[in-house]
PDB file of N, CA and C in Angstrom:
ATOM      1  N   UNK A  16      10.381  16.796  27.740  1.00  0.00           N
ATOM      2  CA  UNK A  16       9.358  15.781  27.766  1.00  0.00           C
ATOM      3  C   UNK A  16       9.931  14.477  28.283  1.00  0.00           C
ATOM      4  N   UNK A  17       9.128  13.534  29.077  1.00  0.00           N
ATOM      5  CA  UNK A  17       9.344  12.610  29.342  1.00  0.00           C
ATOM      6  C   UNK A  17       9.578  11.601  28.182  1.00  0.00           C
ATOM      7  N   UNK A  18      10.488  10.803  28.002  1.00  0.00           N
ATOM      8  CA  UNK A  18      10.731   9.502  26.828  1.00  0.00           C
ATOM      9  C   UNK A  18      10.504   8.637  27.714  1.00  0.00           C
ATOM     10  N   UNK A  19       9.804   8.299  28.867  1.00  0.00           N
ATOM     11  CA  UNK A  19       9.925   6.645  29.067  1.00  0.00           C
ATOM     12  C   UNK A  19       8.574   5.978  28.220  1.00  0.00           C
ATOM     13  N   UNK A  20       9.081   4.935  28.316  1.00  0.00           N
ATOM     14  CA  UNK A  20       8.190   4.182  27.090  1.00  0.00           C
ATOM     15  C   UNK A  20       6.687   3.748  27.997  1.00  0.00           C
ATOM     16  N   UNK A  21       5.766   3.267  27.098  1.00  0.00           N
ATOM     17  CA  UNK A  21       4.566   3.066  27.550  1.00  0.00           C
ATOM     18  C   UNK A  21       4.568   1.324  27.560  1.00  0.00           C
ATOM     19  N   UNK A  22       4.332   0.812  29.067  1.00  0.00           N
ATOM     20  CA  UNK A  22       4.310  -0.631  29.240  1.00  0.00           C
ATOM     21  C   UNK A  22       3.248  -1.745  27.843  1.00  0.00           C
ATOM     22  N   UNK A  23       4.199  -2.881  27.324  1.00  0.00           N
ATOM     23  CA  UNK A  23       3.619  -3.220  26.025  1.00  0.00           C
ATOM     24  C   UNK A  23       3.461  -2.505  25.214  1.00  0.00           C
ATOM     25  N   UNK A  24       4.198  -1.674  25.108  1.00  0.00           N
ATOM     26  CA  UNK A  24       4.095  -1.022  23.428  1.00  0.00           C
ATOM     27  C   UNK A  24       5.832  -0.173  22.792  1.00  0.00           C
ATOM     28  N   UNK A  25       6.310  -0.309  21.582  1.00  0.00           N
ATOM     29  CA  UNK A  25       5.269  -0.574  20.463  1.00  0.00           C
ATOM     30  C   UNK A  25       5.021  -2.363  20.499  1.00  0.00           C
ATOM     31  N   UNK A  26       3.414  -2.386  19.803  1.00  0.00           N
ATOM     32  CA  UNK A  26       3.471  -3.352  19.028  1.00  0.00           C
ATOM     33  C   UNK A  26       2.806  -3.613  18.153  1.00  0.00           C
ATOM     34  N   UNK A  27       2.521  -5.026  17.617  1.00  0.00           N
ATOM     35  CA  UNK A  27       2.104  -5.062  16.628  1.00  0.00           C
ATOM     36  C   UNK A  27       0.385  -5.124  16.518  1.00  0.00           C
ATOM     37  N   UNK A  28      -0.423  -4.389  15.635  1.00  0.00           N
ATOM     38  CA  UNK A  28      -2.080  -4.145  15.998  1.00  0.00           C
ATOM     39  C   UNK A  28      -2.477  -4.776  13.910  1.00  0.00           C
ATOM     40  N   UNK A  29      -3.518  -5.587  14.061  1.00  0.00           N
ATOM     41  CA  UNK A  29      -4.346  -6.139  13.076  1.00  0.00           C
ATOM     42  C   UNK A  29      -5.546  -4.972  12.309  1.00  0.00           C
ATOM     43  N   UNK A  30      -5.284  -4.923  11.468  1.00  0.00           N
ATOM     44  CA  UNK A  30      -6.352  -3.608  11.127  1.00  0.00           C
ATOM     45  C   UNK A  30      -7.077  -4.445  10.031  1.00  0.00           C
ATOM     46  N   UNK A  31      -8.649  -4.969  10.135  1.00  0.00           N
ATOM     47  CA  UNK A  31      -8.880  -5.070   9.520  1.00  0.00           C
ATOM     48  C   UNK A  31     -10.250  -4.167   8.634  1.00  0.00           C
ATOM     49  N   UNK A  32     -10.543  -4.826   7.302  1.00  0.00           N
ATOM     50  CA  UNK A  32     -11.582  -3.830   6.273  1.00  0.00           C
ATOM     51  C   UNK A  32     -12.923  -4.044   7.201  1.00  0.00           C
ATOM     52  N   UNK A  33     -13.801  -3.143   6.613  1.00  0.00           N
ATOM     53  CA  UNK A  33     -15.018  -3.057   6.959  1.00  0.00           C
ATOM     54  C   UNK A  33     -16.217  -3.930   6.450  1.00  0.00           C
ATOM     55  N   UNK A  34     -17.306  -4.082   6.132  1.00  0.00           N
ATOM     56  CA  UNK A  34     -17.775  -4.773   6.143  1.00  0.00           C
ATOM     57  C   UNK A  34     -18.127  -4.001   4.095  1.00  0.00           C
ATOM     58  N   UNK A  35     -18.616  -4.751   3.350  1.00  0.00           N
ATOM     59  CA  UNK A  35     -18.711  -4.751   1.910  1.00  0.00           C
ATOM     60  C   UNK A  35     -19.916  -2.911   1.237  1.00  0.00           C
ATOM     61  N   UNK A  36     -18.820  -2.249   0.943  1.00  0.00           N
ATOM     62  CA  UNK A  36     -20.034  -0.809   0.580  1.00  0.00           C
ATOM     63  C   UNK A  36     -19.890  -0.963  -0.586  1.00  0.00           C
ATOM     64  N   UNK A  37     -21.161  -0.968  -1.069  1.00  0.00           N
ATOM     65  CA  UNK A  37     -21.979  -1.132  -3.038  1.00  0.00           C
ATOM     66  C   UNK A  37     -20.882   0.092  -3.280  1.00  0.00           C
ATOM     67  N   UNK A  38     -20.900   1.285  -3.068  1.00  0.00           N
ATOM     68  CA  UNK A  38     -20.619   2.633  -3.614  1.00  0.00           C
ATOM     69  C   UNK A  38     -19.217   2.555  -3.844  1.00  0.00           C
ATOM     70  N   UNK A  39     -18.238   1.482  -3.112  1.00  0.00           N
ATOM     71  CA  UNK A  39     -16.565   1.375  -3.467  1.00  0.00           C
ATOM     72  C   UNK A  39     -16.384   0.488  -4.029  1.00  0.00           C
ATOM     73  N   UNK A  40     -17.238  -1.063  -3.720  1.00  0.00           N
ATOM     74  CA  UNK A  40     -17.272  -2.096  -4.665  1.00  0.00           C
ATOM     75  C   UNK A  40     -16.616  -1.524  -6.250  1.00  0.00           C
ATOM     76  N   UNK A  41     -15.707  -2.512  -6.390  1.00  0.00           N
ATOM     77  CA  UNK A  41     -15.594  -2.366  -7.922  1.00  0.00           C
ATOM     78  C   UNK A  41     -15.667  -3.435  -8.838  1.00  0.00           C
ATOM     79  N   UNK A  42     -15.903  -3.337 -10.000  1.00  0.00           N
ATOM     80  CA  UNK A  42     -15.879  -4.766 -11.230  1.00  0.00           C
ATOM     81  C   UNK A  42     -15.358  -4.337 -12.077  1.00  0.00           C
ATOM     82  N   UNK A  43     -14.710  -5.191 -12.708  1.00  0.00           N
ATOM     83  CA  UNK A  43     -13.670  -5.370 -13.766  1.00  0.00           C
ATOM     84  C   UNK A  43     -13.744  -6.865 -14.838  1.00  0.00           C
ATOM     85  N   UNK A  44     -13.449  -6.542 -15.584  1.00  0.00           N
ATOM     86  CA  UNK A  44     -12.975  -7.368 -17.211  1.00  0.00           C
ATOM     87  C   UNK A  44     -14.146  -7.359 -18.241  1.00  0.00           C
ATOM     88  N   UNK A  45     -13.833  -8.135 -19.503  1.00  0.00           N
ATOM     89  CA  UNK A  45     -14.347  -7.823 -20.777  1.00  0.00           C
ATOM     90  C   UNK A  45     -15.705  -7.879 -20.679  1.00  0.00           C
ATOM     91  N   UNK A  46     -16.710  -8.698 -20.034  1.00  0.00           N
ATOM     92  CA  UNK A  46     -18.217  -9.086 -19.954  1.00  0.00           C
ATOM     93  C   UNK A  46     -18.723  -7.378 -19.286  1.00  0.00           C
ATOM     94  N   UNK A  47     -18.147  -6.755 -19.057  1.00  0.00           N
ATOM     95  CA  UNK A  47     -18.721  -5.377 -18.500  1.00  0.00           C
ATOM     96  C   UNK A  47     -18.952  -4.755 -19.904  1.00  0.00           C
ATOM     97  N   UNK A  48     -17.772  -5.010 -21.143  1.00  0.00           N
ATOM     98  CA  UNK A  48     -18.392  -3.807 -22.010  1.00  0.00           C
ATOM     99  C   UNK A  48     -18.204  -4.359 -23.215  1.00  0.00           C
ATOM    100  N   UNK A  49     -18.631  -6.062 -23.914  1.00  0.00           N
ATOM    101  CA  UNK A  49     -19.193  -6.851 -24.859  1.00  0.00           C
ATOM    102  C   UNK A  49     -19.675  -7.825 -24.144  1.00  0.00           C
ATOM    103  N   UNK A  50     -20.312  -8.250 -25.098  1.00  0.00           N
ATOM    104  CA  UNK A  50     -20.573  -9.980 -25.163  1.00  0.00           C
ATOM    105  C   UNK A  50     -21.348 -10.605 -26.876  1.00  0.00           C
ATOM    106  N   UNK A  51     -21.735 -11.567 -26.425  1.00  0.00           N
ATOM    107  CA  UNK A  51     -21.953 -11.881 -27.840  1.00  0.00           C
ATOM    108  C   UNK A  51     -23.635 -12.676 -26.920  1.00  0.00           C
ATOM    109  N   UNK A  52     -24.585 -12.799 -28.291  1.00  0.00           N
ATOM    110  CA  UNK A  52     -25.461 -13.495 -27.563  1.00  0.00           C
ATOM    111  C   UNK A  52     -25.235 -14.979 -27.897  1.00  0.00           C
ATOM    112  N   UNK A  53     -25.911 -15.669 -27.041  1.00  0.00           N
ATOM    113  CA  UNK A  53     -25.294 -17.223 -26.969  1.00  0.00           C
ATOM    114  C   UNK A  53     -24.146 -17.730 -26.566  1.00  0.00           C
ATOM    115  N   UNK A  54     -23.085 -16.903 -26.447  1.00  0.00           N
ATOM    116  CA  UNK A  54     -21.634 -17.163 -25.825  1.00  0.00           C
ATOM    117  C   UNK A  54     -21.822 -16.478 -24.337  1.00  0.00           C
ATOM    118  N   UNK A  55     -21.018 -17.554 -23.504  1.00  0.00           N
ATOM    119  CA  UNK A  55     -20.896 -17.103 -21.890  1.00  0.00           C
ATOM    120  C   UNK A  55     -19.632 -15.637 -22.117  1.00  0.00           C
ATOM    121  N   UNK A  56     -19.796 -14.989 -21.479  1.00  0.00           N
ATOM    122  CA  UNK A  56     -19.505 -13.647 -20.744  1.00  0.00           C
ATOM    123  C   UNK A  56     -19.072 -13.648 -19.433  1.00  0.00           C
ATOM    124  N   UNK A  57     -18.267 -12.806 -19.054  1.00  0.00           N
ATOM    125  CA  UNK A  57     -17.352 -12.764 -17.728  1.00  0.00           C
ATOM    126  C   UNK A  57     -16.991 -11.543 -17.717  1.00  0.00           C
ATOM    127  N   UNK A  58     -16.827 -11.546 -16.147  1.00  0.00           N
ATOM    128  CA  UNK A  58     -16.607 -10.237 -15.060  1.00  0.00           C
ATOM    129  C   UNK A  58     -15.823 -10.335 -14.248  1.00  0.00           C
ATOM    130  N   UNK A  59     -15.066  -9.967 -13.263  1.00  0.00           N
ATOM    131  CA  UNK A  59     -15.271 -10.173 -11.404  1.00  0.00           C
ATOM    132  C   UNK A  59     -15.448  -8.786 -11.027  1.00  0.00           C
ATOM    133  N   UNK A  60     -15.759  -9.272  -9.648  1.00  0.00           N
ATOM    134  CA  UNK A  60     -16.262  -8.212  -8.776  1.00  0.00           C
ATOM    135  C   UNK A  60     -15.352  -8.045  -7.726  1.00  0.00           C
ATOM    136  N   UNK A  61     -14.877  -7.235  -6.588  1.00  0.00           N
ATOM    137  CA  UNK A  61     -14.102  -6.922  -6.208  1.00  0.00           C
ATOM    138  C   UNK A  61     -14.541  -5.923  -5.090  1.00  0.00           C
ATOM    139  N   UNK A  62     -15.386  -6.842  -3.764  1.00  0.00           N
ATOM    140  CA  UNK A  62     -16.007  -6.532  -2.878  1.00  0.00           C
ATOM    141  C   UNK A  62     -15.016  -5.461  -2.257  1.00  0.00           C
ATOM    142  N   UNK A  63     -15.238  -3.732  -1.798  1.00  0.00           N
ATOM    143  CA  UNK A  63     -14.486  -3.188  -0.798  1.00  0.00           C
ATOM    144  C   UNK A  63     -15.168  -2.355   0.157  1.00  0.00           C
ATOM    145  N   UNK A  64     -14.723  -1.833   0.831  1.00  0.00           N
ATOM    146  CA  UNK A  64     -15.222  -1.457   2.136  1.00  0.00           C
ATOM    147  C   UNK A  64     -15.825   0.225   1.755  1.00  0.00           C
ATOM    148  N   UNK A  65     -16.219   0.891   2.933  1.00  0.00           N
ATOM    149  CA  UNK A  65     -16.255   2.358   2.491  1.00  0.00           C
ATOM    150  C   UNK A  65     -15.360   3.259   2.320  1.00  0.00           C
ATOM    151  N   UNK A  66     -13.774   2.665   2.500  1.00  0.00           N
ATOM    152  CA  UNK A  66     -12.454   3.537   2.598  1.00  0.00           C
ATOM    153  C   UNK A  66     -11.595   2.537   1.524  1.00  0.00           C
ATOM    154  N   UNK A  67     -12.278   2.012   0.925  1.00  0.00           N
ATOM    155  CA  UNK A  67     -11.664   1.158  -0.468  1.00  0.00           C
ATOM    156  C   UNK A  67     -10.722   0.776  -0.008  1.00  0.00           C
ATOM    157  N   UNK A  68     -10.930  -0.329   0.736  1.00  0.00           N
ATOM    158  CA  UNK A  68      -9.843  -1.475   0.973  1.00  0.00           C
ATOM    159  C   UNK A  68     -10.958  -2.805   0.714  1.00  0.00           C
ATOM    160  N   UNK A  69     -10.131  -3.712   0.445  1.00  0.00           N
ATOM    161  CA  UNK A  69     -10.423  -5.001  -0.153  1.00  0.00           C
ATOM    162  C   UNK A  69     -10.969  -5.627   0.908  1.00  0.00           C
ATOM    163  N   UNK A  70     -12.248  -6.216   0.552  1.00  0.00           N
ATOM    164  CA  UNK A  70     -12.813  -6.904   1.837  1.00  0.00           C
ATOM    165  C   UNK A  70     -12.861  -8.327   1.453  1.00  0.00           C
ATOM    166  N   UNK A  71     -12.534  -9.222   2.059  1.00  0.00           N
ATOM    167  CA  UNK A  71     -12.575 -10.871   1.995  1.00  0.00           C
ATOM    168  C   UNK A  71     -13.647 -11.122   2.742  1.00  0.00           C
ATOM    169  N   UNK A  72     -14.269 -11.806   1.719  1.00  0.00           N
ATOM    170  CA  UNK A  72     -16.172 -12.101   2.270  1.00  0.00           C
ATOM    171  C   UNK A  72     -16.074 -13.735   2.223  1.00  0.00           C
ATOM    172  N   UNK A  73     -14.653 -14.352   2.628  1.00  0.00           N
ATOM    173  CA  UNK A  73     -14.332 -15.762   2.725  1.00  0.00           C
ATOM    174  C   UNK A  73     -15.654 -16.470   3.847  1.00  0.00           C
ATOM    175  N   UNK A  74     -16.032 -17.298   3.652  1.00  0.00           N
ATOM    176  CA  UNK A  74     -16.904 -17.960   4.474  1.00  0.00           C
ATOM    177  C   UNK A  74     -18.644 -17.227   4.672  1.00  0.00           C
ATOM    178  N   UNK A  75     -18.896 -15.927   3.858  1.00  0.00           N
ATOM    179  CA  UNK A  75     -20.249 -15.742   4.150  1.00  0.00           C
ATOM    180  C   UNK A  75     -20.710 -16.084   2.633  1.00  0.00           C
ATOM    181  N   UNK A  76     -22.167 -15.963   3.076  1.00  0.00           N
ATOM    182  CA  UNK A  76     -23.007 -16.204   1.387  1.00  0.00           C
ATOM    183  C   UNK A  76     -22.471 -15.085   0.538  1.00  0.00           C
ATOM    184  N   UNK A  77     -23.211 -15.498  -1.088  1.00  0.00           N
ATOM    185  CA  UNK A  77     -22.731 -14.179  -1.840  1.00  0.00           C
ATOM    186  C   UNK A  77     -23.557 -13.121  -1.594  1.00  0.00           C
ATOM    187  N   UNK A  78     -22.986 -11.990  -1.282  1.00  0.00           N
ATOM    188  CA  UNK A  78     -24.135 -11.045  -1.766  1.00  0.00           C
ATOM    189  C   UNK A  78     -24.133 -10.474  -2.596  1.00  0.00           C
ATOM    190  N   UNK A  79     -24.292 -10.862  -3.785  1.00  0.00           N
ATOM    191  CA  UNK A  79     -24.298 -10.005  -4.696  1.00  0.00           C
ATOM    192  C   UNK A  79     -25.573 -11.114  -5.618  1.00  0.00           C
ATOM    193  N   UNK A  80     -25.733 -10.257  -6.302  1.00  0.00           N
ATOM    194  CA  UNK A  80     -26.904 -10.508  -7.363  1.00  0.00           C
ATOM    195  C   UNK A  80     -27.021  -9.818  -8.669  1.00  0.00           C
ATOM    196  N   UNK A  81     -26.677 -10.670 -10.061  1.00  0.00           N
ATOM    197  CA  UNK A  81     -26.134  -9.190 -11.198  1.00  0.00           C
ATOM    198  C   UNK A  81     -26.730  -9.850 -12.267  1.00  0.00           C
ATOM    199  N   UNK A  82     -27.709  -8.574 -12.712  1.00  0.00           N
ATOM    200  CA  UNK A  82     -28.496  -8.442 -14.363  1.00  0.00           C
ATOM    201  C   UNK A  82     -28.518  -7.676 -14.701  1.00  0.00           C
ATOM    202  N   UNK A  83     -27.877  -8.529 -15.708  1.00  0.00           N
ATOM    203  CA  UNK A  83     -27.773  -7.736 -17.194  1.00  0.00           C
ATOM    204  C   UNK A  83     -28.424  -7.348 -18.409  1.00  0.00           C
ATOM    205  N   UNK A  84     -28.378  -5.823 -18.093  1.00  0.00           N
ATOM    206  CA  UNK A  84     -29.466  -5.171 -19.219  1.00  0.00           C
ATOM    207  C   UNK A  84     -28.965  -4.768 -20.609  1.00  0.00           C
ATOM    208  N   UNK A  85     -29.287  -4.792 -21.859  1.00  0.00           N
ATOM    209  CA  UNK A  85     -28.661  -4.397 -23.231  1.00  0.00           C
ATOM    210  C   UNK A  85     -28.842  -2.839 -23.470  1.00  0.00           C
ATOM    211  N   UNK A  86     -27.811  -2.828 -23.676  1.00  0.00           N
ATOM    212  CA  UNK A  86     -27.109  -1.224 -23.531  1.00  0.00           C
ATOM    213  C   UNK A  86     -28.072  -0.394 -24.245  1.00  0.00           C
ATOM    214  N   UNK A  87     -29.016  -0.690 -25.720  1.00  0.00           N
ATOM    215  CA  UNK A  87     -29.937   0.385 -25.948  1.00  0.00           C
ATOM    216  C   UNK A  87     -30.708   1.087 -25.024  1.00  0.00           C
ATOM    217  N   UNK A  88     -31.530   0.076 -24.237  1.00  0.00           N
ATOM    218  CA  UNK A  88     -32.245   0.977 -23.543  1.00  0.00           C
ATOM    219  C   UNK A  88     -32.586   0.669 -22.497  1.00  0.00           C
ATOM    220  N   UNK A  89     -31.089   0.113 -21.912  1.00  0.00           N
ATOM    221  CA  UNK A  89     -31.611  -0.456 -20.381  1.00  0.00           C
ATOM    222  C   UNK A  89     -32.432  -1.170 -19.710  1.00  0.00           C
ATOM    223  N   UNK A  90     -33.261  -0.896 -18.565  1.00  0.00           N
ATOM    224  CA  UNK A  90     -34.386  -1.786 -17.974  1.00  0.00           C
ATOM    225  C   UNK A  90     -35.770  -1.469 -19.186  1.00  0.00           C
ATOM    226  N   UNK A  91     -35.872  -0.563 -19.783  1.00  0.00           N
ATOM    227  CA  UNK A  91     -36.714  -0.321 -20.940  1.00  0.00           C
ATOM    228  C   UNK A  91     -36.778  -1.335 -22.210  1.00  0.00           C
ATOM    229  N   UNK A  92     -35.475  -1.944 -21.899  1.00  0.00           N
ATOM    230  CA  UNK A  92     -35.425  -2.124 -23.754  1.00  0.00           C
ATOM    231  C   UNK A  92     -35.881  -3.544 -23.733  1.00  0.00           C
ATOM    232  N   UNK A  93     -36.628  -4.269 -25.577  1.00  0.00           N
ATOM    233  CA  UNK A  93     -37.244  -5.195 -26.148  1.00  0.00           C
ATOM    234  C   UNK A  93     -36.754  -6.419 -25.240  1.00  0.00           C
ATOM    235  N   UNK A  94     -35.502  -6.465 -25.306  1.00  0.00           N
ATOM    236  CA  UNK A  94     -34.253  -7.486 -24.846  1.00  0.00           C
ATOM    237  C   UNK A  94     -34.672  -7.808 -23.647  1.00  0.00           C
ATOM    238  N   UNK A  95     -34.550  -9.440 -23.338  1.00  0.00           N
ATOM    239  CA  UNK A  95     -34.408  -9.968 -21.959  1.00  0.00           C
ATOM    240  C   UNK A  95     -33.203  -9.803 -21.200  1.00  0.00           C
ATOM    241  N   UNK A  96     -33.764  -9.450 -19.947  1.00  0.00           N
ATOM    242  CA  UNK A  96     -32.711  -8.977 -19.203  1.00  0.00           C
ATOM    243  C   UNK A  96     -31.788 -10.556 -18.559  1.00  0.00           C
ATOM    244  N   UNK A  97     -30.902 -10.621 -18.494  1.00  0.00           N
ATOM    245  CA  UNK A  97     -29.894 -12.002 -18.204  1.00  0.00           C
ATOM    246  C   UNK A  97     -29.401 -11.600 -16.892  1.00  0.00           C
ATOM    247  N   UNK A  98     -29.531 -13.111 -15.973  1.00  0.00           N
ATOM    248  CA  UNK A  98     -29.101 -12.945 -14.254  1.00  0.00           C
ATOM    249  C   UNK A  98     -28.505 -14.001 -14.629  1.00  0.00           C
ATOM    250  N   UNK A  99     -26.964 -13.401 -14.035  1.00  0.00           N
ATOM    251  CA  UNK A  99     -25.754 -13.893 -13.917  1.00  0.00           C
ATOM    252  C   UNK A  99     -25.478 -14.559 -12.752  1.00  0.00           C
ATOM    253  N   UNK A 100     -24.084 -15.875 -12.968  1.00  0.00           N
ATOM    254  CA  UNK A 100     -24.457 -16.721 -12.304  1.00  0.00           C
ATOM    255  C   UNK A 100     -23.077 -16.174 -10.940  1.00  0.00           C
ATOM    256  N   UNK A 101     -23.213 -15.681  -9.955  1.00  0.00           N
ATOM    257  CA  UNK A 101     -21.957 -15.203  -9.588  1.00  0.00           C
ATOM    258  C   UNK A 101     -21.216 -16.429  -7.752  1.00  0.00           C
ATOM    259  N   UNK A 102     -20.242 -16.761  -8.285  1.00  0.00           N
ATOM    260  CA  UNK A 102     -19.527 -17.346  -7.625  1.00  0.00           C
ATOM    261  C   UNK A 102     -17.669 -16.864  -6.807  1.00  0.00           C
ATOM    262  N   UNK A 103     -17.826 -17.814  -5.876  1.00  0.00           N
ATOM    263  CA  UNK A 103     -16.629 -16.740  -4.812  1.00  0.00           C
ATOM    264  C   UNK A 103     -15.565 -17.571  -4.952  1.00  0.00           C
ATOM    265  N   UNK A 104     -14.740 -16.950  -5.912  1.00  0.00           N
ATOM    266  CA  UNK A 104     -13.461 -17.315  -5.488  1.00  0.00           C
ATOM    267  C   UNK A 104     -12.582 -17.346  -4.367  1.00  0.00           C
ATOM    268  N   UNK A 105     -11.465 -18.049  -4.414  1.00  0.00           N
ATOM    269  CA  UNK A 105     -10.834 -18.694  -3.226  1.00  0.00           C
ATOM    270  C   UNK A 105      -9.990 -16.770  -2.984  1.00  0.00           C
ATOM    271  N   UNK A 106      -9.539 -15.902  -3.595  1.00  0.00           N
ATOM    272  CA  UNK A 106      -8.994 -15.098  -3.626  1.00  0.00           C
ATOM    273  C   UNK A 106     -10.152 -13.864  -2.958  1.00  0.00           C
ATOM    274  N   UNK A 107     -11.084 -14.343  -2.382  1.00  0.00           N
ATOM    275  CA  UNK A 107     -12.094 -12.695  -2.735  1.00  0.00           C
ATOM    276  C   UNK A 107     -12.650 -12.167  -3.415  1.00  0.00           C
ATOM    277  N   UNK A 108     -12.156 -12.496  -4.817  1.00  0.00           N
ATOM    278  CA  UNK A 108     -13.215 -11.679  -6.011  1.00  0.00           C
ATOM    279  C   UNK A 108     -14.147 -13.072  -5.497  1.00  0.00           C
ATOM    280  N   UNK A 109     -15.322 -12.163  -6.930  1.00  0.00           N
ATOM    281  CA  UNK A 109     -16.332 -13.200  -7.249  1.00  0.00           C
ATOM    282  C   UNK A 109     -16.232 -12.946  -8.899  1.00  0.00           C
ATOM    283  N   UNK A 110     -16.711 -14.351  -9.435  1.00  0.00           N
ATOM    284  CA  UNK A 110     -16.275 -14.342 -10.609  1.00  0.00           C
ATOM    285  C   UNK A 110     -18.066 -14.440 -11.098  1.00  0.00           C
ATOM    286  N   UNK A 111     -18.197 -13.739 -11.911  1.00  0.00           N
ATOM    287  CA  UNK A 111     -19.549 -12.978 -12.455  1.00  0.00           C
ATOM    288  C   UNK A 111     -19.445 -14.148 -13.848  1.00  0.00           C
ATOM    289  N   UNK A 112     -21.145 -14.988 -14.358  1.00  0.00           N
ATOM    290  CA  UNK A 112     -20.956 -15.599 -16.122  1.00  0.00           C
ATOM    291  C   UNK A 112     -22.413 -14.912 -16.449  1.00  0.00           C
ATOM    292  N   UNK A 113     -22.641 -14.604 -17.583  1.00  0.00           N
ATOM    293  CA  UNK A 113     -24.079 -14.528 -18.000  1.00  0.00           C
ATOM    294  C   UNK A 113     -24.130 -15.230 -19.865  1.00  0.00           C
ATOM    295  N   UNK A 114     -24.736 -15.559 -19.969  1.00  0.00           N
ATOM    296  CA  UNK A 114     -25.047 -15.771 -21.508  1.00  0.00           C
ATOM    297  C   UNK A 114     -25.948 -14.780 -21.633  1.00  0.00           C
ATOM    298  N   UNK A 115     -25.630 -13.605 -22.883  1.00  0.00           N
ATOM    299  CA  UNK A 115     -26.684 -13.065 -23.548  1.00  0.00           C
ATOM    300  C   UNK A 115     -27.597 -13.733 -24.428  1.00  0.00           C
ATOM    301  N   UNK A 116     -29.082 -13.047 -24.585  1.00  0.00           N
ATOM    302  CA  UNK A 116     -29.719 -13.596 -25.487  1.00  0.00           C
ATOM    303  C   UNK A 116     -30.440 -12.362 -25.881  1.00  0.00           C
ATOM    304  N   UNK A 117     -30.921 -12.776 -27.226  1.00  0.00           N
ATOM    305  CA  UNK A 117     -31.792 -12.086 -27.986  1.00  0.00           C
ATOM    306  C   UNK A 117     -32.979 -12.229 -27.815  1.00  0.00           C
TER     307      UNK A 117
END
């Protein structure tokens, strides 16, 4: 086989994530599985692509939008449902607050 090399290469290539898929998206910390009512609650979210890599959504709006339903009985139950207030950190997450109420 021929070894001569191919003009400009190797070098170096930028790979970046895809654009934000709900289905890899992940969230994390304590406001996912307590809260108290009347006390603020916390999350983040952790926008990723469809091959779960981390997507930096630096400079667009949020998209995200998150309410919270009480675990008896979901969109069914007595309980008002709470929309959380979600903001973008300088890192990529977004940092998720809701106050529960009764």
């Amino acid at each position: 086989q021929d070894s001569s090399s191919i003009r400009g290469f190797p070098r170096a290539v930028q790979v970046l994530p895809n654009v934000a898929f709900p289905a890899k998206t992940t969230a994390y910390g304590r406001g996912l599985v307590t809260a108290t009512a009347g006390s603020v609650a916390t999350f983040s979210i952790q926008p990723k692509d469809e091959y779960g890599n981390d997507v930096s959504t630096t400079g667009q709006s949020v998209p995200f939008a998150v309410f919270v339903y009480p675990e008896e009985n979901g969109v069914d139950s007595p309980y008002p449902v709470t929309r959380g207030t979600v903001t973008r950190s300088d890192d990529g997450l977004y940092a998720v607050e809701y106050v529960p109420k009764l």
